[in-house]
Coordinates of C-alpha atoms and ligand atoms in Angstrom, one line a residue:
X1 CA 8.1 -20.0 37.7
X2 CA 9.6 -18.5 34.5
X3 CA 7.5 -15.7 33.0
X4 CA 5.1 -16.6 30.3
X5 CA 6.0 -15.1 26.9
X6 CA 3.0 -13.6 25.1
X7 CA 2.6 -12.6 21.5
X8 CA 4.5 -9.3 20.6
X9 CA 2.5 -6.1 20.8
X10 CA 0.4 -5.1 17.7
X11 CA 0.7 -9.1 16.2
X12 CA -1.7 -11.9 17.3
X13 CA -2.7 -15.2 16.6
X14 CA -5.2 -16.4 14.6
X15 CA -7.4 -19.0 15.6
X16 CA -10.5 -21.0 14.5
X17 CA -13.0 -20.8 13.6
X18 CA -12.2 -17.0 12.6
X19 CA -9.3 -18.4 10.5
X20 CA -12.1 -20.1 8.4
X21 CA -13.5 -16.6 7.8
X22 CA -9.7 -15.7 6.8
X23 CA -9.9 -18.5 4.2
X24 CA -13.4 -17.7 2.9
X25 CA -12.0 -14.2 2.1
X26 CA -8.9 -15.3 0.6
X27 CA -10.7 -17.8 -1.4
X28 CA -13.4 -15.6 -2.7
X29 CA -10.4 -13.0 -3.8
X30 CA -8.4 -15.8 -5.6
X31 CA -11.8 -16.5 -7.5
X32 CA -12.5 -13.0 -8.3
X33 CA -8.5 -12.3 -9.6
X34 CA -8.6 -15.2 -11.7
X35 CA -12.0 -14.0 -13.7
X36 CA -10.0 -10.8 -14.1
X37 CA -6.8 -12.5 -15.4
X38 CA -4.6 -11.8 -12.5
X39 CA -1.8 -14.0 -11.5
X40 CA 0.0 -14.7 -8.3
X41 CA 3.1 -13.2 -7.3
X42 CA 4.8 -13.9 -3.8
X43 CA 7.6 -11.7 -3.4
X44 CA 10.1 -11.7 -0.3
X45 CA 9.0 -10.4 3.3
X46 CA 12.4 -8.6 3.6
X47 CA 13.6 -6.4 1.2
X48 CA 16.8 -3.8 0.9
X49 CA 15.9 -0.9 2.9
X50 CA 16.8 1.4 -0.1
X51 CA 13.9 -0.3 -1.8
X52 CA 11.3 1.7 0.0
X53 CA 13.1 4.5 1.1
X54 CA 13.5 5.2 -2.5
X55 CA 9.8 4.0 -3.7
X56 CA 7.7 4.7 -0.8
X57 CA 9.6 7.9 -0.1
X58 CA 12.0 9.1 2.9
X59 CA 9.1 11.8 4.6
X60 CA 6.4 9.3 4.7
X61 CA 5.8 8.4 8.0
X62 CA 6.0 4.5 6.8
X63 CA 9.8 5.0 5.9
X64 CA 10.7 7.6 8.6
X65 CA 8.9 6.0 11.6
X66 CA 7.5 2.9 11.0
X67 CA 9.8 0.2 9.5
X68 CA 11.1 -3.1 10.9
X69 CA 14.7 -2.1 9.6
X70 CA 17.7 -4.1 10.6
X71 CA 21.5 -4.3 9.7
X72 CA 22.1 -7.7 8.4
X73 CA 25.1 -9.0 10.2
X74 CA 28.6 -7.8 9.4
X75 CA 30.4 -10.9 7.3
X76 CA 33.9 -11.9 8.7
X77 CA 36.1 -12.5 4.9
X78 CA 38.6 -15.0 6.5
X79 CA 40.2 -15.4 3.1
X80 CA 40.5 -11.8 2.6
X81 CA 42.2 -11.8 5.7
X82 CA 44.6 -14.7 5.1
X83 CA 45.9 -13.4 1.9
X84 CA 46.9 -10.3 3.4
X85 CA 48.6 -11.9 6.3
X86 CA 50.5 -13.9 4.0
X87 CA 51.2 -11.2 1.8
X88 CA 52.7 -9.0 4.8
X89 CA 54.2 -11.9 7.1
X90 CA 55.4 -14.7 4.5
X91 CA 56.4 -13.1 1.2
X92 CA 58.2 -15.8 0.3
X93 CA 55.8 -17.8 -0.7
X94 CA 57.4 -21.3 -1.1
X95 CA 57.9 -21.1 2.9
X96 CA 54.2 -21.6 3.3
X97 CA 54.3 -23.8 0.7
X98 CA 50.9 -22.3 -0.2
X99 CA 49.7 -24.5 2.6
X100 CA 46.5 -23.2 3.2
X101 CA 45.1 -27.0 2.2
X102 CA 48.4 -29.0 2.1
X103 CA 51.1 -29.9 4.1
X104 CA 51.8 -32.8 1.5
X105 CA 50.5 -35.0 3.6
X106 CA 47.2 -36.2 2.9
X107 CA 46.1 -37.5 6.1
X108 CA 47.5 -35.1 8.4
X109 CA 46.7 -32.1 6.3
X110 CA 42.8 -33.6 6.3
X111 CA 42.8 -34.2 9.8
X112 CA 43.9 -30.3 10.5
X113 CA 41.5 -28.7 8.0
X114 CA 38.7 -31.2 10.1
X115 CA 39.6 -29.8 13.3
X116 CA 39.9 -26.3 12.0
X117 CA 43.1 -25.1 11.5
X118 CA 43.3 -22.4 8.5
X119 CA 47.0 -22.5 7.5
X120 CA 50.4 -24.6 8.1
X121 CA 53.5 -22.9 7.8
X122 CA 56.2 -24.9 6.7
X123 CA 60.0 -24.5 6.9
X124 CA 62.1 -25.6 3.9
X125 CA 60.7 -26.2 0.5
X126 CA 58.5 -29.4 -0.2
X127 CA 58.3 -30.8 -3.5
X128 CA 54.6 -31.1 -4.7
X129 CA 53.4 -34.8 -5.2
X130 CA 56.4 -35.9 -3.0
X131 CA 55.9 -36.6 0.5
X132 CA 59.1 -35.1 2.0
X133 CA 59.7 -34.6 5.5
X134 CA 58.1 -31.4 6.5
X135 CA 59.1 -29.1 9.6
X136 CA 56.0 -27.4 10.6
X137 CA 57.3 -24.1 11.6
X138 CA 53.6 -22.8 12.8
X139 CA 49.9 -23.7 12.7
X140 CA 47.5 -20.3 12.1
X141 CA 44.1 -19.5 12.6
X142 CA 42.4 -16.5 11.6
X143 CA 39.0 -15.6 13.4
X144 CA 36.9 -12.5 13.9
X145 CA 37.1 -12.6 17.4
X146 CA 39.6 -14.5 19.8
X147 CA 37.4 -17.5 21.2
X148 CA 37.9 -20.8 23.0
X149 CA 36.8 -22.7 19.9
X150 CA 39.5 -21.5 18.2
X151 CA 42.3 -21.9 20.5
X152 CA 40.9 -25.5 20.7
X153 CA 41.4 -26.1 17.3
X154 CA 45.0 -24.8 17.5
X155 CA 45.6 -26.9 20.3
X156 CA 44.2 -30.1 18.6
X157 CA 46.1 -29.3 15.7
X158 CA 49.7 -29.0 17.6
X159 CA 48.6 -32.3 19.4
X160 CA 48.2 -34.0 15.9
X161 CA 51.6 -32.9 14.3
X162 CA 53.2 -34.1 17.8
X163 CA 51.6 -37.4 17.8
X164 CA 52.4 -37.4 13.8
X165 CA 53.1 -41.4 13.8
X166 CA 55.0 -41.6 10.8
X167 CA 57.4 -38.9 12.1
X168 CA 57.1 -36.8 8.8
X169 CA 56.0 -33.9 10.3
X170 CA 58.9 -32.4 12.5
X171 CA 60.3 -29.5 14.6
X172 CA 57.3 -27.9 15.2
X173 CA 56.9 -24.4 16.6
X174 CA 53.8 -22.0 17.2
X175 CA 50.3 -21.9 17.7
X176 CA 49.3 -18.5 16.6
X177 CA 45.6 -17.0 16.6
X178 CA 45.4 -13.8 14.5
X179 CA 42.5 -11.5 15.1
X180 CA 41.5 -8.2 13.6
X181 CA 42.8 -5.3 15.2
X182 CA 39.3 -3.7 15.1
X183 CA 37.8 -6.3 17.5
X184 CA 38.3 -6.0 21.4
X185 CA 40.1 -9.4 23.1
X186 CA 37.9 -10.8 25.3
X187 CA 39.4 -11.7 28.5
X188 CA 38.2 -15.1 29.7
X189 CA 39.5 -16.8 27.0
X190 CA 42.4 -19.4 27.4
X191 CA 45.6 -18.4 25.9
X192 CA 48.1 -20.8 27.3
X193 CA 50.6 -22.0 24.8
X194 CA 48.8 -19.7 21.9
X195 CA 50.2 -16.5 20.8
X196 CA 47.3 -14.4 19.7
X197 CA 48.1 -11.2 17.4
X198 CA 46.0 -8.7 16.0
X199 CA 46.1 -7.7 12.6
X200 CA 44.9 -4.5 11.1
X201 CA 42.9 -4.3 8.0
X202 CA 39.1 -4.2 6.9
X203 CA 38.2 -7.9 7.2
X204 CA 34.5 -7.2 7.6
X205 CA 32.0 -7.2 4.3
X206 CA 30.2 -4.1 5.0
X207 CA 26.8 -5.1 6.1
X208 CA 23.1 -4.7 4.5
X209 CA 20.4 -2.5 5.8
X210 CA 17.3 -5.1 5.8
X211 CA 13.8 -4.0 6.2
X212 CA 10.3 -6.2 6.6
X213 CA 8.2 -5.1 4.1
X214 CA 5.6 -2.2 5.2
X215 CA 3.7 -2.8 2.0
X216 CA 4.2 -4.6 -1.1
X217 CA 3.6 -2.1 -4.3
X218 CA 7.6 -1.8 -4.2
X219 CA 8.4 -5.3 -4.1
X220 CA 6.5 -6.0 -6.9
X221 CA 7.8 -3.2 -8.9
X222 CA 11.2 -4.4 -7.9
X223 CA 10.4 -8.2 -8.9
X224 CA 8.9 -6.9 -12.3
X225 CA 12.4 -4.7 -13.0
X226 CA 14.6 -7.8 -11.7
X227 CA 12.8 -10.3 -14.2
X228 CA 12.8 -7.9 -16.9
X229 CA 9.0 -8.8 -17.0
X230 CA 8.4 -5.5 -19.2
X231 CA 10.0 -7.0 -22.3
X232 CA 7.2 -9.3 -22.7
X233 CA 5.4 -6.1 -24.1
X234 CA 2.5 -7.3 -22.1
X235 CA 0.7 -5.8 -19.4
X236 CA 1.2 -8.1 -15.8
X237 CA -1.4 -8.1 -13.9
X238 CA 0.0 -9.3 -10.4
X239 CA -2.1 -10.2 -7.1
X240 CA -0.5 -10.9 -3.9
X241 CA -1.9 -12.3 -0.2
X242 CA 0.9 -11.9 2.8
X243 CA 1.7 -10.1 5.8
X244 CA 3.1 -6.7 5.9
X245 CA 4.8 -5.0 9.1
X246 CA 4.5 -1.5 10.3
X247 CA 5.5 -0.5 13.9
X248 CA 2.3 2.0 14.2
X249 CA 0.3 2.3 17.5
X250 CA -1.8 -0.7 17.8
X251 CA -5.2 -0.3 17.9
X252 CA -8.8 -1.6 16.7
X253 CA -7.9 -2.1 13.0
X254 CA -4.5 -1.7 13.1
X255 CA -1.7 -4.0 14.0
X256 CA 2.1 -4.0 13.6
X257 CA 1.7 -7.6 11.5
X258 CA -1.4 -7.2 9.5
X259 CA -2.1 -9.1 5.9
X260 CA -3.1 -7.5 2.8
X261 CA -4.7 -8.9 -0.2
X262 CA -3.4 -6.7 -3.2
X263 CA -3.0 -6.5 -6.9
X264 CA -0.9 -4.6 -9.6
X265 CA -1.6 -4.0 -13.0
X266 CA 1.6 -2.8 -14.8
X267 CA 3.5 -2.9 -18.2
X268 CA 5.3 -0.9 -20.7
X269 CA 3.1 2.5 -21.9
X270 CA 2.6 0.4 -25.4
X271 CA 0.7 -2.4 -23.7
X272 CA -2.1 0.3 -22.4
X273 CA -0.5 0.6 -18.9
X274 CA -1.6 4.4 -18.8
X275 CA -5.2 3.8 -20.1
X276 CA -7.7 5.1 -17.4
X277 CA -9.8 2.3 -18.6
X278 CA -6.9 0.1 -16.6
X279 CA -7.8 2.6 -13.5
X280 CA -11.5 2.0 -13.8
X281 CA -11.5 -1.7 -14.3
X282 CA -9.6 -2.3 -11.1
X283 CA -12.3 -0.1 -9.5
X284 CA -15.0 -2.0 -11.0
X285 CA -13.4 -5.5 -10.0
X286 CA -12.9 -3.9 -6.2
X287 CA -16.6 -3.1 -6.2
X288 CA -17.3 -6.7 -7.4
X289 CA -15.2 -8.3 -5.0
X290 CA -16.3 -6.4 -2.0
X291 CA -20.1 -7.5 -2.9
X292 CA -18.9 -10.9 -3.5
X293 CA -17.4 -10.9 0.1
X294 CA -20.5 -9.6 1.4
X295 CA -19.5 -6.1 2.7
X296 CA -22.3 -4.1 2.6
X297 CA -22.2 0.0 2.9
X298 CA -18.6 0.6 1.8
X299 CA -17.8 4.1 -0.1
X300 CA -15.0 4.3 -2.9
X301 CA -13.5 7.4 -2.1
X302 CA -11.6 8.8 -5.3
X303 CA -9.6 11.7 -6.4
X304 CA -6.4 12.8 -8.8
X305 CA -3.1 13.8 -7.4
X306 CA -2.0 14.4 -11.0
X307 CA 1.3 14.1 -12.8
X308 CA 4.6 14.6 -11.1
X309 CA 4.6 18.0 -12.8
X310 CA 1.1 18.8 -11.3
X311 CA 2.3 17.6 -7.9
X312 CA 5.1 19.7 -7.9
X313 CA 3.2 22.7 -9.0
X314 CA 0.4 21.7 -6.2
X315 CA 3.4 21.4 -3.8
X316 CA 4.4 25.2 -4.5
X317 CA 0.8 26.1 -4.1
X318 CA 0.6 24.5 -0.6
X319 CA 4.0 25.8 0.5
X320 CA 3.1 29.2 -0.1
X321 CA -0.5 28.6 1.5
X322 CA 1.1 27.0 4.5
X323 CA 3.6 30.1 4.9
X324 CA 1.4 31.5 7.4
X325 CA -0.8 28.8 9.3
X326 CA 2.0 26.2 9.6
X327 CA 3.2 27.8 12.9
X328 CA -0.4 27.0 14.3
X329 CA -0.1 23.6 13.5
X330 CA 1.4 20.5 14.9
X331 CA 5.2 20.2 14.7
X332 CA 5.1 17.0 12.1
X333 CA 3.2 19.4 9.8
X334 CA 5.5 22.6 10.5
X335 CA 8.3 20.0 8.7
X336 CA 6.2 18.4 6.8
X337 CA 5.1 22.3 5.2
X338 CA 8.8 22.9 4.4
X339 CA 9.9 19.4 3.2
X340 CA 7.1 17.6 1.8
X341 CA 3.6 20.1 1.7
X342 CA 1.5 17.1 0.6
X343 CA 1.9 14.8 3.6
X344 CA 0.2 17.9 5.5
X345 CA -3.3 16.8 4.3
X346 CA -2.5 13.2 6.2
X347 CA -2.6 14.9 9.2
X348 CA -4.6 13.5 11.7
X349 CA -4.5 16.1 14.6
X350 CA -8.1 17.3 15.5
X351 CA -6.9 20.7 16.1
X352 CA -4.8 20.8 12.3
X353 CA -8.3 19.8 10.6
X354 CA -9.9 23.4 10.0
X355 CA -6.8 24.6 8.9
X356 CA -6.6 21.9 6.3
X357 CA -10.0 22.3 5.0
X358 CA -9.3 25.6 4.0
X359 CA -6.0 24.6 2.2
X360 CA -6.5 25.0 -1.8
X361 CA -7.3 21.5 -3.3
X362 CA -4.7 19.5 -5.7
X363 CA -8.0 19.6 -8.5
X364 CA -7.2 23.2 -9.5
X365 CA -3.5 22.3 -9.9
X366 CA -4.0 19.6 -12.4
X367 CA -3.1 20.2 -16.1
X368 CA -5.6 19.1 -19.0
X369 CA -3.9 15.7 -19.6
X370 CA -4.6 14.8 -15.8
X371 CA -7.9 16.4 -15.6
X372 CA -9.2 14.5 -18.7
X373 CA -7.7 11.3 -17.4
X374 CA -9.7 11.5 -14.0
X375 CA -12.8 12.3 -16.4
X376 CA -12.3 9.6 -18.0
X377 CA -12.2 7.1 -14.9
X378 CA -15.1 8.5 -13.7
X379 CA -17.1 8.3 -17.2
X380 CA -16.4 4.3 -17.2
X381 CA -17.3 4.1 -13.7
X382 CA -20.4 5.7 -14.5
X383 CA -20.9 3.4 -17.5
X384 CA -20.3 0.2 -15.1
X385 CA -22.3 1.5 -12.4
X386 CA -19.6 1.8 -9.9
X387 CA -20.5 4.4 -7.4
X388 CA -18.1 6.9 -5.9
X389 CA -17.5 10.3 -3.9
X390 CA -14.6 13.1 -4.5
X391 CA -12.7 13.6 -1.6
X392 CA -10.1 16.3 -2.5
X393 CA -8.0 15.5 0.2
X394 CA -7.0 11.5 -0.4
X395 CA -3.3 12.3 -1.8
X396 CA -2.7 9.0 0.5
X397 CA 0.4 8.4 2.6
X398 CA 3.1 7.0 0.3
X399 CA 4.9 9.2 -2.2
X400 CA 4.8 7.1 -5.4
X401 CA 1.5 8.2 -6.6
X402 CA 0.2 9.8 -9.4
X403 CA -3.3 10.7 -11.0
X404 CA -5.7 8.3 -9.7
X405 CA -5.9 7.5 -5.5
X406 CA -8.5 5.8 -4.3
X407 CA -9.8 4.4 -0.8
X408 CA -12.7 2.1 0.0
X409 CA -13.9 3.1 3.3
X410 CA -16.4 1.2 5.8
X411 CA -18.7 2.7 8.7
X412 CA -18.4 0.0 10.8
X413 CA -14.5 0.4 11.3
X414 CA -14.4 3.2 13.5
X415 CA -11.2 5.6 13.3
X416 CA -9.0 3.1 11.1
X417 CA -12.2 3.0 8.3
X418 CA -10.0 2.0 5.4
X419 CA -11.0 -1.2 4.0
X420 CA -8.2 -0.5 1.3
X421 CA -6.4 2.1 -0.6
X422 CA -4.5 2.3 -3.7
X423 CA -3.9 4.4 -6.8
X424 CA -1.8 5.2 -10.1
X425 CA 2.3 5.1 -9.8
X426 CA 3.3 6.1 -13.2
X427 CA 7.0 7.0 -12.0
X428 CA 7.7 4.4 -9.3
X429 CA 9.6 1.7 -11.7
X430 CA 11.8 4.5 -12.9
X431 CA 12.3 6.2 -8.9
X432 CA 13.7 2.4 -8.0
X433 CA 16.2 2.2 -11.1
X434 CA 13.9 0.7 -13.8
X435 CA 12.4 1.3 -17.2
X436 CA 9.1 3.6 -17.6
X437 CA 6.7 1.0 -16.3
X438 CA 3.1 3.0 -15.4
X439 CA 0.8 1.4 -12.9
X440 CA -2.2 0.9 -10.9
X441 CA -2.8 -1.4 -7.8
X442 CA -4.5 -1.6 -4.7
X443 CA -3.9 -3.3 -1.2
X444 CA -7.1 -4.3 1.2
X445 CA -6.6 -4.8 4.6
X446 CA -7.7 -8.5 5.7
X447 CA -7.8 -7.7 9.1
X448 CA -10.2 -5.2 8.7
X449 CA -12.1 -7.2 6.3
X450 CA -12.6 -9.7 8.7
X451 CA -13.5 -7.3 11.1
X452 CA -15.9 -5.6 9.0
X453 CA -17.8 -8.9 8.5
X454 CA -17.8 -10.3 12.0
X455 CA -19.7 -7.0 12.8
X456 CA -22.4 -7.8 10.4
X457 CA -25.5 -9.3 11.4
X458 CA -25.5 -13.3 10.8
X459 CA -22.2 -13.3 9.7
X460 CA -20.6 -16.9 10.9
X461 CA -17.1 -17.1 10.6
X462 CA -17.3 -20.6 9.7
X463 CA -20.6 -21.4 7.8
X464 CA -19.8 -25.2 7.9
X465 CA -21.9 -27.1 10.1
X466 CA -20.5 -30.0 12.4
X467 CA -23.4 -32.5 11.2
X468 CA -23.0 -34.9 13.6
X469 CA -20.8 -36.4 16.7
X470 CA -20.1 -40.0 16.0
X471 CA -20.2 -41.9 19.5
X472 CA -18.7 -45.5 19.9
X473 CA -20.0 -47.4 23.1
X474 CA -17.2 -48.8 24.1
X475 CA -13.7 -48.9 23.6
X476 CA -13.6 -51.9 21.5
X477 CA -15.6 -50.2 18.8
X478 CA -13.1 -47.0 18.2
X479 CA -12.3 -48.6 14.7
X480 CA -15.7 -49.0 13.4
X481 CA -16.5 -45.7 14.6
X482 CA -13.5 -44.5 12.7
X483 CA -14.1 -46.2 9.5
X484 CA -17.7 -44.9 9.7
X485 CA -16.6 -41.1 10.2
X486 CA -14.0 -42.2 7.2
X487 CA -17.2 -43.0 5.0
X488 CA -19.2 -39.8 6.2
X489 CA -16.3 -37.3 5.4
X490 CA -15.6 -38.9 2.2
X491 CA -19.4 -37.8 1.0
X492 CA -18.3 -34.4 2.2
X493 CA -19.4 -34.1 5.6
X494 CA -17.9 -32.6 9.1
X495 CA -18.1 -35.1 11.4
X496 CA -16.4 -35.3 14.5
X497 CA -15.5 -38.7 15.6
X498 CA -15.9 -39.6 19.7
X499 CA -14.1 -41.5 22.2
X500 CA -15.3 -45.4 23.0
X501 CA -14.0 -45.0 26.5
X502 CA -16.5 -42.4 27.3
X503 CA -19.7 -43.1 29.1
X504 CA -22.6 -42.3 27.4
X505 CA -23.6 -39.4 29.3
X506 CA -20.5 -38.0 28.6
X507 CA -20.7 -38.7 25.0
X508 CA -23.5 -36.2 24.8
X509 CA -22.5 -33.8 26.7
X510 CA -19.0 -33.7 24.6
X511 CA -21.3 -33.7 21.8
X512 CA -23.5 -30.8 22.5
X513 CA -20.7 -28.6 23.5
X514 CA -18.7 -29.5 20.1
X515 CA -21.7 -27.6 18.5
X516 CA -22.3 -30.7 16.8
X517 CA -26.2 -30.9 15.2
X518 CA -26.7 -34.3 16.0
X519 CA -25.2 -37.7 17.6
X520 CA -25.1 -41.0 16.2
X521 CA -24.5 -44.1 18.2
X522 CA -22.5 -47.1 17.3
X523 CA -23.0 -49.8 19.5
X524 CA -22.6 -53.1 19.4
X525 CA -25.6 -53.8 18.1
X526 CA -26.1 -51.2 15.5
X527 CA -22.9 -52.2 14.1
X528 CA -24.2 -55.8 13.8
X529 CA -27.7 -54.7 12.5
X530 CA -26.1 -51.6 10.2
X531 CA -29.4 -49.8 12.1
X532 CA -27.6 -46.7 13.8
X533 CA -29.5 -44.7 16.4
X534 CA -29.5 -41.0 15.5
X535 CA -30.3 -38.1 18.1
X536 CA -31.1 -34.7 16.9
X537 CA -30.1 -32.0 19.4
X538 CA -32.4 -29.1 18.4
X539 CA -35.7 -31.6 17.9
X540 CA -34.7 -34.1 20.4
X541 CA -36.3 -36.6 18.1
X542 CA -34.5 -40.0 18.0
X543 CA -34.4 -42.0 14.7
X544 CA -33.0 -45.3 13.8
X545 CA -31.3 -45.1 10.5
X546 CA -29.8 -47.7 7.8
X547 CA -26.1 -46.9 7.4
X548 CA -26.4 -46.6 3.6
X549 CA -28.8 -43.8 4.4
X550 CA -26.9 -42.1 6.9
X551 CA -25.1 -39.3 4.9
X552 CA -28.4 -38.0 3.5
X553 CA -30.3 -38.1 6.4
X554 CA -27.4 -36.3 8.4
X555 CA -27.7 -33.5 5.8
X556 CA -31.3 -33.1 5.9
Ligands
HAM1 P1 -2.0 1.5 2.2 O1 -2.9 2.5 2.5 O2 -0.7 2.0 3.2 O3 -1.1 1.1 0.8 O4 -2.8 -0.3 3.0 C1 -3.5 -0.6 2.3 C2 -4.2 -0.8 3.3 O5 -3.6 -1.8 4.4 C3 -5.1 0.0 4.1 O6 -6.3 0.3 3.5 C4 -5.6 -0.9 5.5 O7 -6.8 -1.6 5.0 C5 -4.4 -1.9 5.4 N1 -3.5 -1.5 6.4 C6 -2.6 -0.5 6.5 N2 -2.0 -0.5 7.8 C7 -2.4 -1.8 8.2 C8 -2.4 -1.5 10.0 N3 -1.1 -1.3 10.8 N4 -2.9 -2.5 10.5 C9 -4.4 -3.2 9.8 N5 -4.2 -3.0 8.1 C10 -3.8 -1.7 7.5 C11 -0.4 0.2 0.6 O8 -0.2 -0.3 1.1 C12 0.0 0.3 -1.0 N6 0.6 -0.3 -1.4 C13 -1.3 0.3 -1.3 C14 -1.4 -0.1 -3.0 C15 -0.9 -0.8 -4.1 N7 -1.0 1.1 -3.6 C16 -0.8 1.1 -5.3 N8 -0.9 -0.2 -5.2

């Protein structure tokens, strides 16, 4: 038996009834985003690798270790090769009759093209528009590799010319297959009657490095730049819902394909994009959203990583402080201590934690503007009644952050306790070649929202009840049963239509297993009288209900 295939490690299938909870979360998020005047953006799932290297930062864990990156296959540039071959081998163009597509013999020409012959080299000069007898010198195919398909194309072409019924084509010469010198010649290819020739030159377009998106902020900012959204002069308020990919070690709440619900507020400074009120508004929206989702007991952790200049200053302070202690830390920290000291604060190695706790805090390196910005954010949060705690170590694992950084955490999640994370990224647009476009945003881990909700008492993944199972007695009643189900469904009820070939006992068993609250019996008598028999599984009570009152009765 062949080996069974499973979902790839770190990925998973989402199934009902849990998917109903996913849908509810997404519907609630969409409703809240709409009230805060956000519109949806959908960016591609893969992007040029350079976007993440420049946007998220080469030294971050995400970019240096966790991306799914591949080279998007080299492209064989056939026309470049044909031009070069003609230039070198047939400098007298007239003899080739410029014949990439014409042997001045329409029928044969189309047939040759159809079988895959690239070039017909003619001897003698043909006059365009006139059908003179042609002397075919050779048929040529160009390929990225020697394949039996190409050999076959040439041989078929040869047959066509040889069998030219009008005998307009004569004196047939070679079948020639030209391949780039850089590709090895495969030994299993049939080379009888065909001359295979290797040809020097670069005939492959350079490949592009692509990456499955590990996050969506860089993609949104790329789209903002590409579509010149800044030129509207308006703040762009964009939300997204979709999968992201990181090659992390899978564990509870951490997957290699996971879902984010995120939003970004970005625009030119003239639109107010730098204002601390934007930060406060985003945070207040998140508090509202988590409350509406029914997530109890979240904590908002807040910090400021300052401006680019503050960060540079803090990096120097940290670098100096790390000189003495880094040798006692993990190898990653030893490297980061030199390349990007801020990332030391992300370290999760338990032995390093006391050392990190004793390092200088970024708050002491902030300039007056950054301090004032942070103070304005907290003042607005206080006014809106959104509680928060200051976490001096919260520098976040992506390089683009400036000023406000935040995470909403939840105790029920264990080690991966961040429900969501975000912050301000005032220099990201410029870092990827765009205009000045300060912004702030966040992304929630949807997988973690689901875990948190399922961990709460009384949480039902799918709260819509299956109110009834409709059991037809006998196959002859199947269609009447479907009509009854349709009626009830149109009035908004979730019902299951049973199967008339089941014996009554089996129908009861299936109905109970399906979780239906009641069973409705539809026999010949019920159909004729319009009075249905309904049994309530919870109470055991059996009732006779007129068809017109059934929908009301079932929802009681
Ligand atoms: P992030 O902190 O890397 O930020 O991810 C945001 C959230 O995505 C995390 O708090 C977590 O809930 C979830 N998450 C991350 N990795 C995984 C994983 N492997 N499995 C399950 N959930 C995960 C960003 O991605 C930024 N783009 C957020 C942002 C938007 N900043 C500004 N704008």
